[in-house]
Coordinates of C-alpha atoms in Angstrom, one line a residue:
M151 CA -68.6 34.4 -42.3
R152 CA -69.1 33.2 -45.9
R153 CA -67.2 34.9 -48.8
C154 CA -68.9 36.1 -50.2
L155 CA -100.8 48.3 -78.6
F156 CA -99.3 51.7 -77.4
L157 CA -98.8 52.1 -73.8
L158 CA -101.0 55.2 -73.6
L159 CA -103.9 53.3 -74.8
L160 CA -103.3 50.4 -72.5
N161 CA -103.0 52.5 -69.4
V162 CA -106.7 53.2 -69.5
V163 CA -107.2 49.7 -68.0
V164 CA -107.7 50.4 -64.4
G165 CA -105.0 48.9 -61.9
F166 CA -102.1 48.4 -64.3
D167 CA -98.9 50.5 -64.1
E168 CA -95.7 49.7 -65.9
S169 CA -94.0 53.0 -65.5
G170 CA -90.9 51.4 -63.9
F171 CA -90.7 48.5 -66.2
L172 CA -87.6 49.6 -68.0
H173 CA -85.8 50.4 -64.8
W174 CA -85.8 46.6 -63.9
F175 CA -83.2 46.4 -66.6
T176 CA -80.6 48.7 -65.2
S177 CA -77.5 48.0 -63.2
E178 CA -77.0 47.6 -59.5
L179 CA -73.3 47.8 -58.9
R180 CA -73.5 47.3 -55.0
E181 CA -72.7 43.9 -53.5
V182 CA -73.7 42.6 -50.1
C183 CA -72.6 39.6 -48.0
D184 CA -74.6 37.8 -45.4
A185 CA -77.0 40.8 -44.7
P186 CA -79.6 39.9 -42.1
L187 CA -83.2 40.0 -43.3
Q188 CA -86.3 41.0 -41.2
F189 CA -89.3 39.0 -42.4
A190 CA -92.9 40.4 -41.7
G191 CA -95.2 37.4 -41.6
T192 CA -94.7 33.7 -41.1
V193 CA -91.7 31.9 -42.6
P194 CA -92.5 28.1 -42.9
T195 CA -90.2 26.1 -40.5
Y196 CA -89.5 23.7 -43.5
L197 CA -87.3 26.3 -45.0
E198 CA -84.7 26.1 -42.2
N199 CA -81.3 25.5 -43.1
A200 CA -82.0 25.7 -46.8
T201 CA -80.7 28.1 -49.5
F202 CA -82.6 29.9 -52.3
V203 CA -80.4 30.9 -55.2
Q204 CA -81.4 33.1 -58.2
T205 CA -78.9 34.5 -60.9
G206 CA -79.1 36.9 -63.5
P207 CA -77.5 40.0 -65.3
G208 CA -76.6 42.8 -62.6
R209 CA -74.6 45.1 -64.7
F210 CA -75.4 46.3 -68.2
S211 CA -72.3 48.5 -69.1
F212 CA -68.7 48.8 -68.3
G213 CA -66.7 52.2 -69.0
D214 CA -67.9 53.7 -72.2
T215 CA -69.4 50.4 -73.6
R216 CA -73.0 49.0 -73.0
F217 CA -75.0 46.0 -73.8
T218 CA -78.3 46.2 -75.8
H219 CA -79.9 43.0 -74.8
V220 CA -81.2 42.2 -71.4
M221 CA -79.5 38.8 -71.2
D222 CA -75.9 40.1 -71.9
G223 CA -75.3 41.7 -68.5
Y224 CA -72.6 40.6 -66.1
S225 CA -73.7 37.6 -64.0
K226 CA -74.8 38.3 -60.4
I227 CA -75.6 35.6 -57.8
N228 CA -78.4 36.3 -55.2
T229 CA -78.8 33.9 -52.3
V230 CA -81.2 33.8 -49.3
A231 CA -79.9 31.5 -46.7
F232 CA -82.5 30.4 -44.1
G233 CA -81.5 29.6 -40.6
R234 CA -83.7 28.9 -37.5
G235 CA -85.8 31.9 -37.3
A236 CA -83.5 34.1 -39.3
A237 CA -82.2 34.4 -42.8
R238 CA -79.2 36.2 -44.5
Y239 CA -78.9 37.7 -48.0
T240 CA -75.8 37.8 -50.3
S241 CA -75.5 39.3 -53.7
Q242 CA -72.2 39.2 -55.6
F243 CA -70.9 39.3 -59.1
L244 CA -69.4 36.1 -60.5
R245 CA -65.7 36.6 -60.7
S246 CA -65.4 35.0 -64.1
K247 CA -62.7 35.5 -66.5
F248 CA -65.0 37.7 -68.6
L249 CA -65.5 40.0 -65.7
N250 CA -61.8 39.9 -64.8
E251 CA -60.8 40.9 -68.4
S252 CA -63.5 43.7 -68.5
M253 CA -62.1 45.2 -65.2
A254 CA -58.6 45.0 -66.7
K255 CA -59.7 46.8 -69.9
G256 CA -62.2 49.2 -68.3
R257 CA -64.8 48.2 -70.9
I258 CA -66.7 45.1 -72.0
A259 CA -64.3 42.3 -73.0
P260 CA -64.7 40.4 -76.2
S261 CA -67.3 37.4 -75.8
M262 CA -70.2 36.0 -77.3
F263 CA -73.5 38.1 -76.7
V264 CA -77.1 38.0 -78.0
G265 CA -77.3 41.7 -78.8
S266 CA -74.6 44.2 -80.0
V267 CA -72.2 46.1 -78.0
V268 CA -72.4 49.9 -78.2
P269 CA -70.3 51.5 -79.6
P270 CA -69.7 48.7 -82.1
Q271 CA -66.4 46.7 -81.3
H272 CA -65.6 44.8 -84.5
W273 CA -64.1 41.9 -82.6
G274 CA -64.4 39.4 -85.4
P275 CA -63.3 35.8 -84.4
A276 CA -62.2 37.2 -81.0
Q277 CA -65.8 37.1 -79.9
A278 CA -66.1 33.3 -80.2
L279 CA -62.6 32.8 -78.7
G280 CA -63.4 35.1 -75.8
P281 CA -63.7 33.4 -72.2
N282 CA -67.5 33.1 -72.6
D283 CA -67.8 32.1 -69.0
N284 CA -70.3 34.7 -68.0
N285 CA -72.7 32.1 -66.7
Y286 CA -75.8 33.1 -65.1
I287 CA -78.9 31.0 -66.2
K288 CA -79.4 28.5 -63.4
M289 CA -77.4 27.1 -60.3
R290 CA -77.3 23.3 -60.1
Q291 CA -75.7 20.8 -57.8
I292 CA -74.1 17.4 -58.9
G293 CA -73.1 15.4 -56.0
V294 CA -71.6 18.0 -53.7
Q295 CA -70.4 20.2 -56.4
K296 CA -72.3 23.6 -57.1
L297 CA -72.3 24.5 -60.6
L298 CA -73.5 27.6 -62.4
L299 CA -74.7 26.4 -65.8
A300 CA -75.9 28.0 -69.1
D301 CA -76.4 26.9 -72.7
T302 CA -72.9 26.1 -73.5
M303 CA -70.5 23.4 -72.3
I304 CA -68.6 25.8 -70.2
S305 CA -69.6 25.0 -66.6
T306 CA -68.7 27.3 -63.6
A307 CA -67.9 25.6 -60.2
V308 CA -68.6 27.6 -57.2
E309 CA -67.9 27.1 -53.6
D310 CA -70.4 25.7 -51.1
N311 CA -71.7 29.3 -50.5
F312 CA -73.0 29.3 -54.0
V313 CA -71.3 32.5 -54.7
T314 CA -67.4 32.3 -54.7
F315 CA -66.0 31.4 -58.1
E316 CA -63.7 28.2 -58.1
H317 CA -62.9 27.4 -61.6
D318 CA -64.5 26.6 -65.0
I319 CA -65.0 23.2 -66.5
R320 CA -64.7 23.4 -70.3
S321 CA -63.5 21.5 -73.5
R322 CA -59.8 21.0 -74.0
L323 CA -60.3 22.9 -77.3
L324 CA -60.9 26.0 -75.3
S325 CA -57.9 25.8 -73.0
L326 CA -56.4 28.9 -74.5
S327 CA -59.3 31.2 -74.0
V328 CA -60.9 29.6 -70.9
P329 CA -58.8 28.9 -67.7
G330 CA -59.9 25.9 -65.7
V331 CA -60.0 22.1 -66.0
P332 CA -61.1 20.1 -68.8
W333 CA -63.9 17.6 -69.0
K334 CA -62.3 14.4 -68.0
D335 CA -63.7 12.2 -70.9
D336 CA -63.4 11.8 -74.6
L337 CA -66.9 12.9 -75.6
E338 CA -65.8 15.5 -78.0
P339 CA -63.6 14.4 -80.9
K340 CA -60.6 16.7 -81.4
A341 CA -61.8 17.9 -84.9
D342 CA -65.4 18.7 -83.8
M343 CA -66.8 21.7 -82.1
C344 CA -69.3 21.0 -79.4
M345 CA -70.3 24.6 -78.4
L346 CA -74.1 24.2 -77.7
G347 CA -75.0 22.8 -74.3
T348 CA -78.4 22.0 -72.8
M349 CA -77.1 22.2 -69.2
A350 CA -78.9 24.8 -67.0
H351 CA -82.2 22.6 -67.6
G352 CA -80.4 19.3 -67.5
H353 CA -82.4 16.7 -65.5
E354 CA -81.3 15.3 -62.2
D355 CA -82.6 11.8 -61.0
P356 CA -83.9 12.4 -57.5
D357 CA -83.1 8.9 -56.5
T358 CA -79.7 8.6 -57.7
G359 CA -78.4 12.1 -58.1
I360 CA -77.3 11.3 -61.8
F361 CA -77.5 14.4 -64.0
T362 CA -78.5 14.2 -67.8
G363 CA -77.4 16.9 -70.1
A364 CA -77.1 17.3 -73.8
M365 CA -75.0 19.1 -76.3
G366 CA -74.9 20.0 -80.0
C367 CA -71.8 19.5 -82.1
F368 CA -70.6 20.5 -85.6
G369 CA -68.3 17.8 -87.0
M370 CA -66.4 17.0 -90.2
A371 CA -69.0 14.4 -91.1
G372 CA -72.0 16.5 -90.2
S373 CA -73.8 17.7 -87.3
Y374 CA -75.1 15.7 -84.3
H375 CA -76.6 15.8 -80.8
V376 CA -75.1 14.0 -77.8
V377 CA -77.0 12.9 -74.6
F378 CA -74.8 12.2 -71.5
T379 CA -74.9 11.5 -67.9
I380 CA -72.9 12.8 -65.1
R381 CA -72.6 10.8 -61.9
P382 CA -72.6 12.7 -58.6
E383 CA -69.2 11.3 -57.5
A384 CA -67.5 12.6 -60.6
P385 CA -69.0 15.9 -61.8
T386 CA -66.3 16.5 -64.4
M387 CA -66.8 13.3 -66.3
R388 CA -69.6 12.7 -68.9
H389 CA -70.7 9.4 -69.8
P390 CA -72.4 9.1 -73.4
L391 CA -75.9 7.7 -73.5
A392 CA -76.7 8.5 -77.2
K393 CA -75.1 10.1 -80.1
I394 CA -77.8 11.2 -82.6
S395 CA -76.8 12.0 -86.1
L396 CA -78.9 14.8 -87.9
P397 CA -80.2 14.7 -91.5
K398 CA -77.6 15.8 -94.1
G399 CA -77.5 19.4 -94.2
R400 CA -79.2 20.1 -90.9
S401 CA -77.2 21.8 -88.2
A402 CA -77.2 21.0 -84.5
S403 CA -80.2 22.8 -82.9
Y404 CA -80.0 25.4 -80.2
M405 CA -82.1 23.9 -77.3
H406 CA -82.4 25.8 -74.0
D407 CA -84.4 22.8 -72.3
F408 CA -85.3 19.2 -73.0
A409 CA -88.1 16.8 -71.8
A410 CA -87.6 14.0 -69.3
T411 CA -89.8 11.2 -68.1
P412 CA -88.9 8.1 -66.2
R413 CA -87.9 6.1 -69.3
Y414 CA -87.0 8.8 -71.9
I415 CA -85.0 11.9 -72.5
V416 CA -86.6 13.9 -75.3
L417 CA -84.5 16.4 -77.2
I418 CA -86.7 19.0 -78.9
A419 CA -84.6 19.8 -82.0
E420 CA -86.2 23.2 -83.0
P421 CA -85.3 24.9 -86.3
L422 CA -83.0 27.4 -84.6
F423 CA -79.4 27.0 -85.5
M424 CA -76.1 28.7 -84.8
D425 CA -74.6 30.3 -88.0
L426 CA -70.8 29.6 -87.4
P427 CA -69.5 31.8 -90.3
K428 CA -71.5 34.7 -88.9
V429 CA -70.4 34.1 -85.3
L430 CA -66.7 34.0 -86.5
E431 CA -67.4 37.3 -88.2
G432 CA -68.4 38.8 -85.0
A433 CA -72.1 38.7 -85.4
P434 CA -74.1 38.6 -82.0
L435 CA -76.5 35.6 -81.7
G436 CA -79.6 37.9 -82.2
R437 CA -78.2 39.7 -85.1
G438 CA -77.2 36.9 -87.4
G439 CA -75.4 34.4 -85.1
L440 CA -78.6 32.4 -84.9
R441 CA -80.8 31.6 -87.8
T442 CA -84.3 30.1 -87.8
T443 CA -85.8 28.2 -90.8
G444 CA -89.1 26.5 -91.9
D445 CA -87.6 23.1 -91.3
E446 CA -89.5 20.7 -89.0
T447 CA -89.0 20.3 -85.3
L448 CA -87.6 17.0 -84.6
F449 CA -88.5 15.0 -81.2
Q450 CA -85.5 12.8 -80.5
I451 CA -86.6 10.2 -78.2
V452 CA -83.8 8.5 -76.3
N453 CA -84.4 5.4 -74.1
R454 CA -82.7 6.1 -70.8
E455 CA -81.7 2.3 -70.4
D456 CA -80.1 1.3 -73.7
G457 CA -79.6 4.8 -75.6
S458 CA -81.7 3.7 -78.4
V459 CA -83.3 6.5 -80.3
R460 CA -86.4 7.1 -82.3
T461 CA -87.4 10.3 -84.0
L462 CA -90.8 12.1 -84.7
S463 CA -91.4 15.4 -86.4
A464 CA -94.0 18.2 -86.2
P465 CA -94.2 21.3 -88.1
G466 CA -91.5 23.7 -87.1
F467 CA -91.7 25.7 -83.8
I468 CA -89.4 27.3 -81.2
F469 CA -89.9 26.6 -77.7
G470 CA -88.6 28.4 -74.5
H471 CA -89.1 25.9 -71.8
V472 CA -90.7 22.4 -70.9
V473 CA -93.6 22.7 -68.2
N474 CA -93.5 19.0 -67.8
A475 CA -93.5 15.7 -69.6
W476 CA -95.0 12.3 -68.7
E477 CA -95.8 8.9 -70.1
E478 CA -99.5 7.8 -70.5
N479 CA -99.6 4.3 -69.1
A480 CA -102.5 3.0 -71.4
S481 CA -101.1 4.0 -74.7
G482 CA -97.3 4.4 -74.1
D483 CA -97.6 8.0 -75.6
I484 CA -95.4 10.8 -74.2
L485 CA -97.0 14.1 -73.5
I486 CA -95.0 17.3 -73.4
D487 CA -96.2 20.6 -72.4
L488 CA -93.9 23.7 -73.4
T489 CA -94.0 27.4 -74.0
W490 CA -94.4 27.9 -77.8
Y491 CA -93.1 30.5 -80.4
A492 CA -93.4 30.5 -84.2
A493 CA -90.2 29.6 -86.1
N494 CA -88.9 31.0 -89.4
N495 CA -89.0 34.6 -88.3
A496 CA -85.6 36.3 -88.3
T497 CA -86.8 39.4 -86.4
T498 CA -88.2 37.5 -83.3
L499 CA -86.0 34.4 -83.2
G500 CA -88.6 32.8 -81.0
W501 CA -88.1 34.3 -77.7
F502 CA -84.6 35.6 -78.1
N503 CA -85.0 38.9 -79.7
R504 CA -87.9 40.1 -77.5
W505 CA -85.3 41.1 -75.0
Q506 CA -83.4 43.4 -77.3
L507 CA -83.5 46.7 -75.4
E508 CA -84.4 48.7 -78.6
Y509 CA -87.7 46.7 -78.8
L510 CA -88.4 47.0 -75.1
Q511 CA -87.9 50.7 -75.2
E512 CA -90.4 51.2 -77.9
P513 CA -94.0 50.9 -76.7
G514 CA -95.4 50.2 -80.1
V515 CA -93.0 47.5 -80.6
R516 CA -93.2 46.0 -77.2
E517 CA -97.0 45.7 -77.1
S518 CA -97.3 44.2 -80.5
W519 CA -94.7 41.4 -80.1
P520 CA -96.0 38.0 -80.4
R521 CA -96.9 36.4 -77.1
S522 CA -96.1 32.9 -76.0
K523 CA -98.5 30.0 -76.1
V524 CA -98.7 26.9 -74.0
M525 CA -98.9 23.9 -76.2
R526 CA -99.1 20.1 -75.5
Y527 CA -97.5 17.7 -77.9
R528 CA -98.3 14.0 -77.9
L529 CA -95.6 11.7 -79.1
P530 CA -97.4 8.2 -79.9
A531 CA -95.8 5.0 -79.6
N532 CA -97.3 4.4 -83.0
G533 CA -98.4 7.2 -85.4
S534 CA -98.0 11.0 -85.9
V535 CA -97.4 13.7 -83.6
T536 CA -100.4 15.8 -82.6
W537 CA -100.7 19.0 -80.6
E538 CA -103.1 21.3 -78.9
L539 CA -103.3 24.7 -77.2
L540 CA -103.6 24.7 -73.5
F541 CA -105.8 27.4 -71.7
P542 CA -107.7 28.1 -75.0
E543 CA -110.4 29.9 -73.0
E544 CA -107.9 32.7 -72.5
K545 CA -107.8 33.2 -76.3
G546 CA -104.1 33.8 -76.6
R547 CA -103.9 36.8 -74.1
N548 CA -102.0 35.2 -71.5
D549 CA -98.2 35.5 -72.1
F550 CA -96.5 32.9 -69.9
E551 CA -92.8 31.9 -69.4
T552 CA -90.4 30.4 -66.9
P553 CA -92.8 27.7 -65.9
K554 CA -92.4 26.0 -62.5
I555 CA -94.3 23.1 -61.0
N556 CA -94.2 20.9 -57.7
E557 CA -91.0 19.1 -58.8
Q558 CA -92.3 15.9 -57.0
Y559 CA -94.5 15.7 -60.1
T560 CA -91.7 16.0 -62.8
G561 CA -92.0 13.2 -65.2
L562 CA -95.5 12.4 -63.9
K563 CA -99.0 13.6 -64.9
Y564 CA -99.7 16.9 -63.2
C565 CA -102.3 19.5 -62.8
V566 CA -100.8 22.6 -61.4
S567 CA -98.2 25.0 -62.9
Y568 CA -97.0 28.6 -62.2
F569 CA -95.3 31.1 -64.6
M570 CA -94.1 34.5 -64.9
Q571 CA -96.9 36.4 -66.7
F572 CA -96.3 39.3 -68.9
H573 CA -99.5 41.2 -69.9
S574 CA -100.7 40.1 -66.4
D575 CA -104.3 39.7 -65.2
E576 CA -105.2 41.7 -62.3
Y577 CA -106.0 38.9 -59.9
R578 CA -108.2 40.5 -57.5
D579 CA -109.9 39.0 -54.5
G580 CA -106.7 37.6 -52.9
G581 CA -105.5 36.0 -56.1
R582 CA -108.7 34.8 -57.6
N583 CA -109.7 36.3 -61.0
S584 CA -113.0 35.4 -62.4
T585 CA -112.5 37.4 -65.6
I586 CA -109.5 37.3 -67.8
I587 CA -108.2 40.7 -68.7
S588 CA -108.3 41.3 -72.4
S589 CA -105.7 44.1 -72.7
S590 CA -102.8 44.9 -70.2
P591 CA -99.4 46.1 -71.0
M592 CA -96.6 43.9 -71.7
G593 CA -94.7 45.4 -68.8
A594 CA -97.5 44.6 -66.1
V595 CA -95.8 41.4 -64.7
G596 CA -97.4 39.0 -62.4
I597 CA -97.3 35.4 -61.2
A598 CA -99.8 33.1 -62.8
K599 CA -101.3 29.8 -61.3
R600 CA -103.2 27.5 -63.5
N601 CA -104.9 24.2 -62.8
L602 CA -105.3 22.0 -66.0
C603 CA -107.5 19.5 -64.1
T604 CA -109.9 22.0 -62.5
G605 CA -109.7 25.1 -64.7
E606 CA -108.7 27.3 -61.6
V607 CA -107.3 30.6 -62.6
M608 CA -105.3 32.4 -59.9
G609 CA -102.3 34.6 -59.6
W610 CA -100.5 37.5 -58.0
Y611 CA -100.0 41.1 -59.4
Q612 CA -99.0 44.4 -57.7
A613 CA -99.0 47.6 -59.9
N614 CA -95.5 48.8 -60.8
E615 CA -93.8 45.8 -59.2
Y616 CA -91.9 43.2 -61.1
P617 CA -91.4 39.7 -59.9
S618 CA -88.8 37.4 -61.5
E619 CA -89.2 33.7 -61.7
I620 CA -90.4 32.0 -58.5
Q621 CA -89.5 28.7 -56.9
F622 CA -92.0 26.2 -55.7
V623 CA -91.1 24.4 -52.3
P624 CA -93.4 21.7 -51.4
D625 CA -94.8 21.5 -47.8
P626 CA -93.4 18.0 -46.5
S627 CA -96.6 17.5 -44.5
G628 CA -98.9 18.5 -47.5
T629 CA -101.1 16.1 -49.4
A630 CA -102.2 18.2 -52.3
E631 CA -100.0 19.1 -55.4
D632 CA -100.1 22.8 -54.6
D633 CA -99.3 22.5 -50.9
G634 CA -96.3 24.6 -50.4
V635 CA -95.0 28.1 -50.9
L636 CA -93.5 30.1 -53.8
L637 CA -90.2 32.0 -53.2
G638 CA -89.0 34.9 -55.4
I639 CA -87.5 38.3 -55.6
V640 CA -89.6 41.5 -56.7
F641 CA -88.4 44.7 -57.9
N642 CA -90.4 47.5 -56.5
A643 CA -90.1 50.5 -58.9
K644 CA -92.2 52.7 -56.7
A645 CA -89.5 52.7 -54.2
N646 CA -86.5 51.7 -56.5
S647 CA -85.8 48.8 -54.2
S648 CA -86.4 45.0 -54.1
Y649 CA -87.8 42.6 -51.6
F650 CA -88.1 38.8 -51.1
H651 CA -91.6 37.3 -50.8
I652 CA -93.2 34.2 -49.8
L653 CA -96.5 33.3 -51.3
D654 CA -98.9 30.5 -50.3
A655 CA -98.8 28.3 -53.4
R656 CA -102.4 27.2 -52.8
T657 CA -104.0 30.6 -52.3
M658 CA -101.5 32.8 -54.0
R659 CA -101.6 35.1 -50.9
M660 CA -98.4 36.6 -49.5
I661 CA -97.5 35.2 -46.2
A662 CA -94.0 36.7 -45.7
K663 CA -91.9 39.6 -47.0
A664 CA -88.3 40.9 -46.3
D665 CA -86.9 44.1 -47.7
L666 CA -83.6 43.6 -49.4
P667 CA -80.6 46.0 -48.8
I668 CA -80.1 46.7 -52.6
K669 CA -82.0 46.7 -55.8
V670 CA -82.1 43.6 -57.9
P671 CA -82.5 43.7 -61.6
F672 CA -84.4 41.3 -63.7
L673 CA -83.3 37.8 -62.9
I674 CA -83.4 34.5 -64.8
H675 CA -83.8 31.1 -63.1
S676 CA -84.2 30.2 -59.5
S677 CA -83.1 27.1 -57.6
F678 CA -83.7 25.8 -54.1
F679 CA -81.3 23.7 -52.0
P680 CA -83.0 22.1 -49.0
A681 CA -81.2 21.3 -45.9
R682 CA -79.0 18.1 -46.1

């Protein structure tokens, strides 16, 4: 065994029901280990001996204290391990130092959060000096080491079952607050603070297994970004590729993601910055710990061979995720597709504050919140950056996030993408939808499929059911870009339960479904680890 607009107005649109939306963000304290799953339908044989992993917040309060932001909950890991004709499900909380300290205190322990804790705790500097190892963004693997990664330079090593906590990997500077092992390199000067990390969405070379990440640092001589690589045989050692100084007076950017092509790593240095004095005063990130300005967004283009850097700029924006990036052979231009938000808005902070529970719980605020856009930026070999809105025929009604593609097309020109869609379309007729819905509630959550080459619009939506991010798994015998399946976990508010589903990625029809033994709250990113 392994260890283990107002809602009342919007509801007149036929077919939509978001009545259980807020229940998606409530705790599930039960844990299970290796629970057998019974699938109805056909599970593709190419999933055998593979593991699906998805992490996210599973608990939103402790004792008399509670979180006020969706993404501050206690990390919980969900796995579906496929065997030959069978599958098993595990869901367990990450036994981090943060969880252990909370258990010892009987309440939420000091740490850095996006939202406030209720009642107010007045932790001051203790917040920044807390364990801060509540990692839940995405499971990765470097060599044979499984790592649960986030947007900091604290990485959590877990055992081969993807669930059992082993230790944290962190800066030597954090040795007093975070137990574990230090990074075995000298990438961080002793006097500098390298708190920000683009790790969860780091890039893995499929041929060599080399992982590329980035971090943002605050130094005595100014702020800077570092791009580094980690080799599969030594997952605790970072090798510098480029150190990128920032213009005088500009801080390191918070970057959840970056772009990668065969020849380049592109940091998208958005005008979203950590306010260190505010953080040390105890301000949550969404309540003063982060700030956004009217500065430009910088594209820092790093040559993966020699580490040379060139920088281009565009009017400031904030982005959530990169859909894909590639190089255009004829021109040498780099194209980047990404989810886009307006900068210089202290209320929204791009995508951050949309997930404050006080905003989600108020229908008028929730429905009027700015929606994401999908934009394409062209970084020319010579000249100025240009950009365009993708899916313009949808007139800004779509609201896409957490993009997924066939990863065989990462860094290459592509056509097909999949998204979580808030304000979902109805997707009638087995996934096809000839008419884009003009007004559905934010809590109508679906899975969107878009083909940039053919204009195909497809998706999946079920009333009062809430799918988290999906994972595309290609069919090894397929020839088309969308030959494969989508794996994911859905909260069914009608039954206060959850299920695991498999969709045909070409038709968007469900081909298999298994009920899960416990409810699964809102999840963050999914990962798939094929049989080795």
